[in-house]
Amino acid sequence: MIGAQFVFRLYVTGTTRASARAVVNTRSFCERQLPGRYRLEVVNVADDVDAAVADQVVASPTLIKLQPEPLQRFIGDLSDAARLAGRLQLPAEPALHG
Amino acid sequence: MAETAFTDTPAPPSTAAGFSLPAAETLHGELEALRAENAVLRERAAEAQETLAAIRRGEVDALVVGDDVYILDTAHAAINQLRKAVLSQMQDAVIACDRDGHIVYLNPAAERRYGFGSGDALGRRLGELFAEQVLGVQAASVGHTPRIVQALHSQPGGKHWHVESTVSTLFDEDGQPRGEIAVVRDVTERLRAEQQLRQAMQALARREHQFATLVENSPDLTARFDRGLRHRYVNPALEAITGRPAADFIGKTHAEFGAPAESCARWTAALAAVFDQREPARLRFTLRDTAGELRHYESRLVPEFADDGSVESVLAVASDETERHQLDQARDAAAQALRVADMRKNEFLAMLSHELRTPLAPIGHALEILRKAPEGPRREAARQTLDRQVRQLVRLVDDLLDVNRIGQGKLHLRRAPLDLHAAIQLAVETSQPLIDAGGHLLELQLPSPGELTVDGDLPRLAQVVANVLGNAAKYTPPHGRIGLTAARDGAQAVITVVDSGMGIAQEMLPRIFDLFTQADAGPDRAQGGLGIGLALVKKLVDLHGGSVNAHSDGAGRGSRFTLTLPLLQGGERPAAATQPPHGARASTAGAQNSAAAPRGVMIVDDNIDSAQTLAELLRMSGFHPHVAHDGARALQLADECRPDVALLDIGLPGMDGREIARRIRTRPWGHHALLIALSGWGSEGDQRQSLDAGFDHHLVKPVSLDALFDLLERHPRAGHPAGNEPAHPSPR
């Protein structure tokens, strides 16, 4: 994944339901839309509050697109893949349920 | 809180640009900047909207306010924190999945073990990362009981390890299953240890089995005893030898099992010593087997140690030493018997030398007297001395020959119905000189002649009684009393000889009829004797189907010998009257019967003295002897004088006695001649060869003159019809 064009950081809260869903949905979306060209970093807000503050995270789960610019934030369990694709300007895809 | 989130959102950096009056380009630039700012603001607004919407949808589980994280699921926050701490500390890998099998959690141990970080693994399906169904996590499975799955994990590097996954279902707060969590423990070491343990156990089991096979099939007796000295194990050999099942032994001590008291004491002492001293020991013991035979065992007692070093049990392994024991005993007995026999033989030889030498002095003296005093009463006295001493020597030699016959089992009887009275008379006659010499008084209580008839050998029975009388005379101090009674007791004749002599010590009684047994040396030794007499008595009485025993009240209190002989039933008359005893003097016997004896006798012997003296004796008894010293001359002489009787030495120069006998038998006159072999050789084979050569009898030198005259007298004179000739008696 070195040299990926997309770099995401996902802030979660342990294995709570919403966080677990966010993790799974993000992975699923990336593998569909960006296979082989993304890097995903999962950060537990409880473990690293400083990073969360620096990234201006206000809620968990939050997915941050660090690369390419501009930086984008997506809040929630990321179950609406179509909307996510739209905001990331990626090809549309059918909505996934969480 | 949503407001708070917005409030905290920092202003876009571009807002730092001032509001100055712009030029056209400047305006355009400002416009672009404003557009960008607007876009950022829109984005922010969208984010804010999204945040609020997400919160409303319940998709947000924590808010970050300042430096604090507020976890919205407050009820579980503390517990989750604790769980997190525990999970991150665990050495076991922990992997959680949602219901579709996506990985939603990895603890640090899992990251270390599988070599990928959370970012690489989270959200992926298990199958993407693990080729094996190793976690045992199945999306559809729901259960409250954790299940345990074992598997082999391998890594691209080729490393393998065994894992054991404990898989539990995760539940929502509303009770719905939402995934599974697996705690994966590396059990490689444990399995290896278990494997080694299993192999060790199997090896142990094999050894135990081999040991059991050995013990179960061994002829050795094996038993194990616990600290209470109770049987814990007995092998089949012990069951077989005792005829008791193992159940009779197990849990019991020797005493409880019913072993003899002496055996119990020995086992208890031996086993206790092994428990106490922790050293192997040995114990010899005996057991009666199911056939009732006493068997001898030698056992090794071996301590068996517990883990703490104490003696847990004692194993006893016993081998059957019965055969060896018997051999040892037989060998010891044989050695003892040999020692005794050797001692007796030495005593006998010493006695024999003495006995043989004793008559020589008076003989020498008597001969000297004869030389110096050719006439008168002294000559007669000397002659009687010679006669007595020679008779004593002959008796000694006869006894020795009898002993030899006993030793070879060749003592045979010539039995005929006989009057015991005659035998006793004969014995008294023989013993009289000895009784007289001791000055003893002999009291006889005999039945009238013909009352007691037995089937016996007259000279032998006379010898029996004479020996007992002689024994009494010898072992009774001078002027003692000797009583002899004979009476009927049912179907038996009982002869009792009682004396007032020195008696017999108790310890001597059992051996008194053994060969060469004599009363201890002392003054009585002067009485002489070879310790043969009573042994002959016993043997001869046995041969007659009777019995003899000795009784004494002790030393100095006299002794009593009792002879028992079976009486002849029915009316057979003894023939004793027609058979003169050969206990009588030879010269007398010859003289008395000379009229009936054959006259022509040929003597062939290369020992000229022997031939001449025998010829002289025969001539004095009324025979007509002819003498030859070699085979050729013998045959010539025989044809000339045609003797009724031929006495032939066997070992002759030129032609031996047997050849002469064969040739005489070919002559018409020789068919009925009496042929008697005189030989130094007396084995059964020698006798057989003589009879085969045509001899009627085979006599062993020194020939008893009594026996010779007896044969001569019993031979019908030449010219009697052959049919009247009695059957040849078997040679003695």
XYZ file of C-alpha atoms in Angstrom, chain B residues 94-472:
379
model
C -7.668 -11.561 20.479
C -9.588 -11.037 17.269
C -13.183 -9.843 17.083
C -15.427 -10.083 14.024
C -18.845 -8.805 13.157
C -21.571 -11.130 12.069
C -20.341 -11.149 8.507
C -16.841 -12.190 9.474
C -15.164 -8.815 9.171
C -12.405 -8.147 11.596
C -13.378 -5.353 13.902
C -10.752 -5.705 16.597
C -7.205 -6.940 17.003
C -5.274 -6.699 20.213
C -1.534 -5.909 20.249
C -0.678 -9.563 20.783
C -2.569 -10.447 17.597
C -0.753 -7.730 15.679
C 2.571 -9.024 16.903
C 1.806 -12.593 16.206
C 0.397 -12.217 12.719
C 2.617 -9.332 11.708
C 0.035 -6.813 10.540
C -1.355 -3.669 12.120
C -4.893 -2.726 12.818
C -4.934 -0.454 9.771
C -4.112 -3.366 7.505
C -6.458 -5.827 9.069
C -9.487 -4.077 10.454
C -12.590 -4.263 8.328
C -11.226 -7.107 6.231
C -12.817 -10.514 6.113
C -11.038 -13.157 8.110
C -10.584 -15.247 4.995
C -8.487 -12.534 3.402
C -5.909 -12.770 6.153
C -6.121 -16.353 7.293
C -6.107 -19.186 4.832
C -7.110 -21.602 7.550
C -10.395 -21.835 9.288
C -8.240 -21.239 12.217
C -10.290 -19.022 14.377
C -13.284 -21.227 14.211
C -15.294 -18.081 13.795
C -18.396 -18.790 11.819
C -20.657 -15.894 11.008
C -23.838 -17.835 11.448
C -22.986 -19.515 14.682
C -24.565 -18.190 17.809
C -24.096 -19.679 21.178
C -23.651 -18.715 24.736
C -21.067 -21.353 25.390
C -17.601 -20.577 24.116
C -16.289 -23.252 21.796
C -12.725 -24.300 21.528
C -11.083 -24.929 18.193
C -7.597 -26.224 17.652
C -5.663 -25.568 14.484
C -2.247 -25.298 12.940
C -1.247 -21.750 11.947
C 1.400 -21.165 9.393
C 3.091 -17.975 8.363
C 4.564 -17.069 4.991
C 8.007 -17.413 6.556
C 7.257 -21.085 7.063
C 6.807 -20.898 10.770
C 4.116 -23.110 12.131
C 2.412 -23.002 15.419
C -0.449 -24.727 17.040
C -3.232 -22.588 18.350
C -6.280 -23.116 20.402
C -9.028 -20.585 19.836
C -11.691 -19.966 22.404
C -14.519 -18.396 20.485
C -17.421 -16.566 22.139
C -20.383 -14.773 20.646
C -20.578 -11.021 21.166
C -23.976 -9.583 22.039
C -25.436 -6.145 21.785
C -26.882 -4.420 24.780
C -30.270 -5.435 23.428
C -29.196 -9.059 23.429
C -28.716 -9.447 19.689
C -25.607 -11.276 18.529
C -23.346 -8.996 16.638
C -20.218 -10.976 16.117
C -17.665 -13.193 17.702
C -14.491 -12.801 19.593
C -11.693 -15.327 19.475
C -8.939 -15.627 22.007
C -6.173 -17.464 20.199
C -3.650 -19.093 22.373
C -0.368 -20.416 21.074
C -0.312 -23.984 22.366
C 2.709 -25.143 20.390
C 4.786 -25.552 23.525
C 1.963 -27.089 25.432
C 1.248 -29.543 22.631
C 4.900 -30.395 22.376
C 4.997 -31.006 26.084
C 1.810 -33.006 25.851
C 3.235 -34.977 22.970
C 6.382 -35.719 24.914
C 4.319 -36.658 27.908
C 2.170 -38.913 25.766
C 5.217 -40.563 24.232
C 6.717 -40.994 27.658
C 3.474 -42.472 28.905
C 3.308 -44.799 25.917
C 6.890 -45.879 26.443
C 6.118 -46.440 30.091
C 2.994 -48.372 29.200
C 4.998 -50.495 26.785
C 7.599 -51.184 29.415
C 4.933 -51.987 31.959
C 3.335 -54.306 29.453
C 6.620 -56.029 28.732
C 7.271 -56.338 32.441
C 3.779 -57.693 32.991
C 4.247 -60.194 30.171
C 7.470 -61.365 31.739
C 6.050 -61.630 35.213
C 2.817 -63.226 34.102
C 4.643 -65.929 32.152
C 7.580 -66.480 34.443
C 7.864 -69.722 36.381
C 9.225 -67.609 39.218
C 6.793 -66.690 41.943
C 6.235 -62.944 42.108
C 4.367 -60.936 44.708
C 4.252 -57.279 45.737
C 3.728 -56.169 49.319
C 2.589 -52.799 50.612
C 3.693 -51.082 53.808
C 1.115 -53.075 55.737
C 2.926 -56.225 54.433
C -0.239 -57.121 52.565
C -0.169 -58.761 49.154
C -0.791 -56.189 46.464
C -0.066 -58.439 43.500
C 0.601 -62.101 42.898
C 1.501 -63.611 39.539
C -0.137 -66.670 37.916
C 2.784 -68.924 38.887
C 2.000 -68.342 42.560
C -1.669 -69.029 41.947
C -0.783 -72.260 40.162
C 1.633 -73.543 42.788
C -0.692 -72.825 45.696
C -3.909 -73.620 43.871
C -5.386 -70.412 45.283
C -6.655 -67.519 43.145
C -5.038 -64.092 43.349
C -8.150 -62.803 45.112
C -7.258 -65.017 48.079
C -3.975 -63.138 48.470
C -4.744 -59.549 47.583
C -5.083 -57.248 50.565
C -3.987 -59.914 53.024
C -0.869 -60.422 55.081
C 0.662 -63.872 55.302
C -1.143 -64.447 58.581
C -4.487 -63.324 57.159
C -3.877 -65.564 54.171
C -3.435 -68.501 56.522
C 0.259 -69.243 56.120
C 1.897 -71.347 58.866
C 2.968 -69.331 61.900
C 6.667 -69.976 61.407
C 6.446 -68.817 57.784
C 4.495 -65.683 58.806
C 7.138 -64.698 61.305
C 9.964 -65.070 58.815
C 8.167 -63.142 56.060
C 7.119 -60.374 58.413
C 10.679 -59.937 59.667
C 12.211 -60.046 56.181
C 9.717 -57.614 54.584
C 9.850 -55.185 57.502
C 13.640 -55.155 57.225
C 13.496 -54.229 53.527
C 11.004 -51.416 54.203
C 13.173 -50.243 57.042
C 16.656 -50.585 55.580
C 15.710 -49.839 51.955
C 18.091 -52.567 50.779
C 17.299 -55.714 48.797
C 17.354 -58.940 50.774
C 17.023 -62.667 50.261
C 14.714 -65.152 51.887
C 14.594 -68.924 51.582
C 11.231 -70.495 52.171
C 9.211 -73.598 51.442
C 5.747 -74.076 50.025
C 3.592 -77.114 49.707
C 2.339 -77.307 46.123
C -1.067 -78.563 45.070
C 0.312 -82.108 44.830
C 1.341 -81.826 48.494
C 5.040 -81.785 47.709
C 7.288 -79.500 49.686
C 9.078 -77.132 47.336
C 12.068 -74.985 48.220
C 12.367 -71.410 47.032
C 14.927 -68.701 47.180
C 13.445 -65.221 46.869
C 14.877 -61.777 46.330
C 13.061 -58.962 48.109
C 13.492 -55.686 46.244
C 12.351 -52.281 47.589
C 10.290 -50.110 45.227
C 10.570 -46.399 45.898
C 7.912 -43.708 45.791
C 8.610 -40.217 44.352
C 9.472 -38.932 47.800
C 12.160 -41.577 48.173
C 10.339 -43.711 50.710
C 9.888 -47.440 50.149
C 6.422 -47.732 48.689
C 6.300 -51.476 48.219
C 8.496 -54.552 48.151
C 8.623 -56.919 45.225
C 9.406 -60.551 46.011
C 10.617 -62.792 43.187
C 11.223 -66.417 44.121
C 12.822 -69.147 42.041
C 12.250 -72.836 42.583
C 15.358 -74.373 44.110
C 13.741 -77.674 45.010
C 15.800 -79.731 42.617
C 19.014 -78.091 43.701
C 18.014 -78.466 47.316
C 17.347 -82.167 46.807
C 20.632 -82.584 44.988
C 22.406 -80.785 47.811
C 20.766 -82.985 50.374
C 21.451 -86.150 48.421
C 25.033 -85.069 47.944
C 25.433 -84.276 51.644
C 23.838 -87.576 52.589
C 26.031 -89.446 50.130
C 29.124 -87.684 51.412
C 28.142 -88.493 54.977
C 27.427 -92.106 54.063
C 30.792 -92.302 52.334
C 32.539 -90.880 55.358
C 30.823 -93.373 57.628
C 31.492 -96.241 55.246
C 35.121 -95.241 54.939
C 35.452 -95.032 58.693
C 33.853 -98.448 59.093
C 36.062 -99.893 56.393
C 39.157 -98.600 58.136
C 37.986 -100.022 61.421
C 37.170 -103.250 59.650
C 40.567 -103.503 58.019
C 42.277 -102.862 61.340
C 40.139 -105.513 62.948
C 40.682 -107.914 60.077
C 44.460 -107.587 60.331
C 44.233 -108.311 64.006
C 41.908 -111.237 63.527
C 44.059 -112.780 60.824
C 47.240 -112.345 62.790
C 45.885 -113.682 66.048
C 45.735 -117.406 65.088
C 49.175 -117.309 63.502
C 51.066 -117.201 66.793
C 49.441 -120.333 68.291
C 49.798 -122.101 64.933
C 53.493 -121.323 64.862
C 53.831 -122.491 68.454
C 51.917 -125.689 67.850
C 54.053 -126.557 64.841
C 57.147 -126.013 66.941
C 55.726 -128.328 69.612
C 55.012 -131.004 66.995
C 58.568 -130.745 65.773
C 60.088 -131.042 69.241
C 57.677 -133.551 70.781
C 56.855 -136.162 68.167
C 54.993 -138.391 70.631
C 52.596 -138.162 73.534
C 49.726 -135.997 74.850
C 51.499 -132.722 74.039
C 51.407 -133.718 70.403
C 47.663 -134.243 70.631
C 47.183 -130.875 72.383
C 49.200 -129.132 69.692
C 47.181 -130.875 67.013
C 43.951 -129.644 68.605
C 45.348 -126.124 68.809
C 46.204 -126.236 65.111
C 42.779 -127.559 64.328
C 41.038 -124.792 66.327
C 43.127 -121.974 64.925
C 42.863 -123.113 61.332
C 39.125 -123.484 61.803
C 39.063 -119.902 63.134
C 40.943 -118.664 60.076
C 38.635 -120.562 57.761
C 35.648 -119.054 59.480
C 37.068 -115.609 59.047
C 37.593 -116.200 55.368
C 34.126 -117.733 55.020
C 32.615 -114.694 56.689
C 34.517 -112.420 54.358
C 33.212 -114.349 51.381
C 29.695 -114.090 52.742
C 30.106 -110.361 53.156
C 31.236 -110.183 49.562
C 28.176 -112.125 48.482
C 25.911 -109.831 50.481
C 27.558 -106.855 48.834
C 26.903 -108.311 45.389
C 23.453 -109.631 46.219
C 24.630 -113.194 45.502
C 23.765 -114.846 48.749
C 21.467 -117.695 47.737
C 19.721 -120.287 49.856
C 19.302 -123.991 49.219
C 15.988 -124.413 50.921
C 14.253 -127.584 51.976
C 11.816 -128.466 54.767
C 13.919 -128.773 57.889
C 13.576 -129.293 61.594
C 14.547 -126.206 63.503
C 15.629 -128.426 66.367
C 18.402 -129.856 64.204
C 19.552 -126.390 63.139
C 19.700 -125.229 66.753
C 21.576 -128.322 67.815
C 24.083 -127.726 65.074
C 24.457 -124.078 66.097
C 24.979 -124.995 69.745
C 27.608 -127.503 68.687
C 29.407 -124.836 66.679
C 29.195 -122.220 69.433
C 30.000 -124.507 72.303
C 33.767 -123.852 72.282
C 33.173 -120.091 72.515
C 30.581 -120.492 75.288
C 32.863 -122.811 77.163
C 35.780 -120.439 76.773
C 33.753 -117.721 78.534
C 32.688 -120.104 81.256
C 29.067 -119.244 80.490
C 26.083 -121.286 81.429
C 23.874 -122.059 78.439
C 20.249 -122.853 79.202
C 18.237 -124.385 76.369
C 14.477 -124.649 76.142
C 13.765 -126.434 72.909
C 10.676 -128.105 71.496
C 10.839 -131.775 70.759
C 12.443 -132.678 67.429
C 10.136 -132.328 64.433
C 7.780 -129.876 66.097
C 9.006 -126.745 64.335
C 9.460 -127.252 60.612
C 10.574 -124.389 58.382
C 11.498 -124.091 54.747
C 15.143 -123.242 55.071
C 18.785 -123.778 54.355
C 20.046 -125.870 57.256
C 23.671 -124.733 57.386
C 22.587 -121.136 56.967
C 20.000 -121.262 59.723
C 22.541 -122.989 61.944
C 24.934 -120.173 61.088
C 22.269 -117.620 62.086
C 21.698 -119.143 65.504
C 25.406 -119.761 66.029
C 26.200 -116.163 65.251
C 23.645 -114.900 67.751
C 24.921 -117.334 70.374
C 28.513 -116.384 69.593
C 27.615 -112.748 69.878
C 26.053 -113.385 73.301
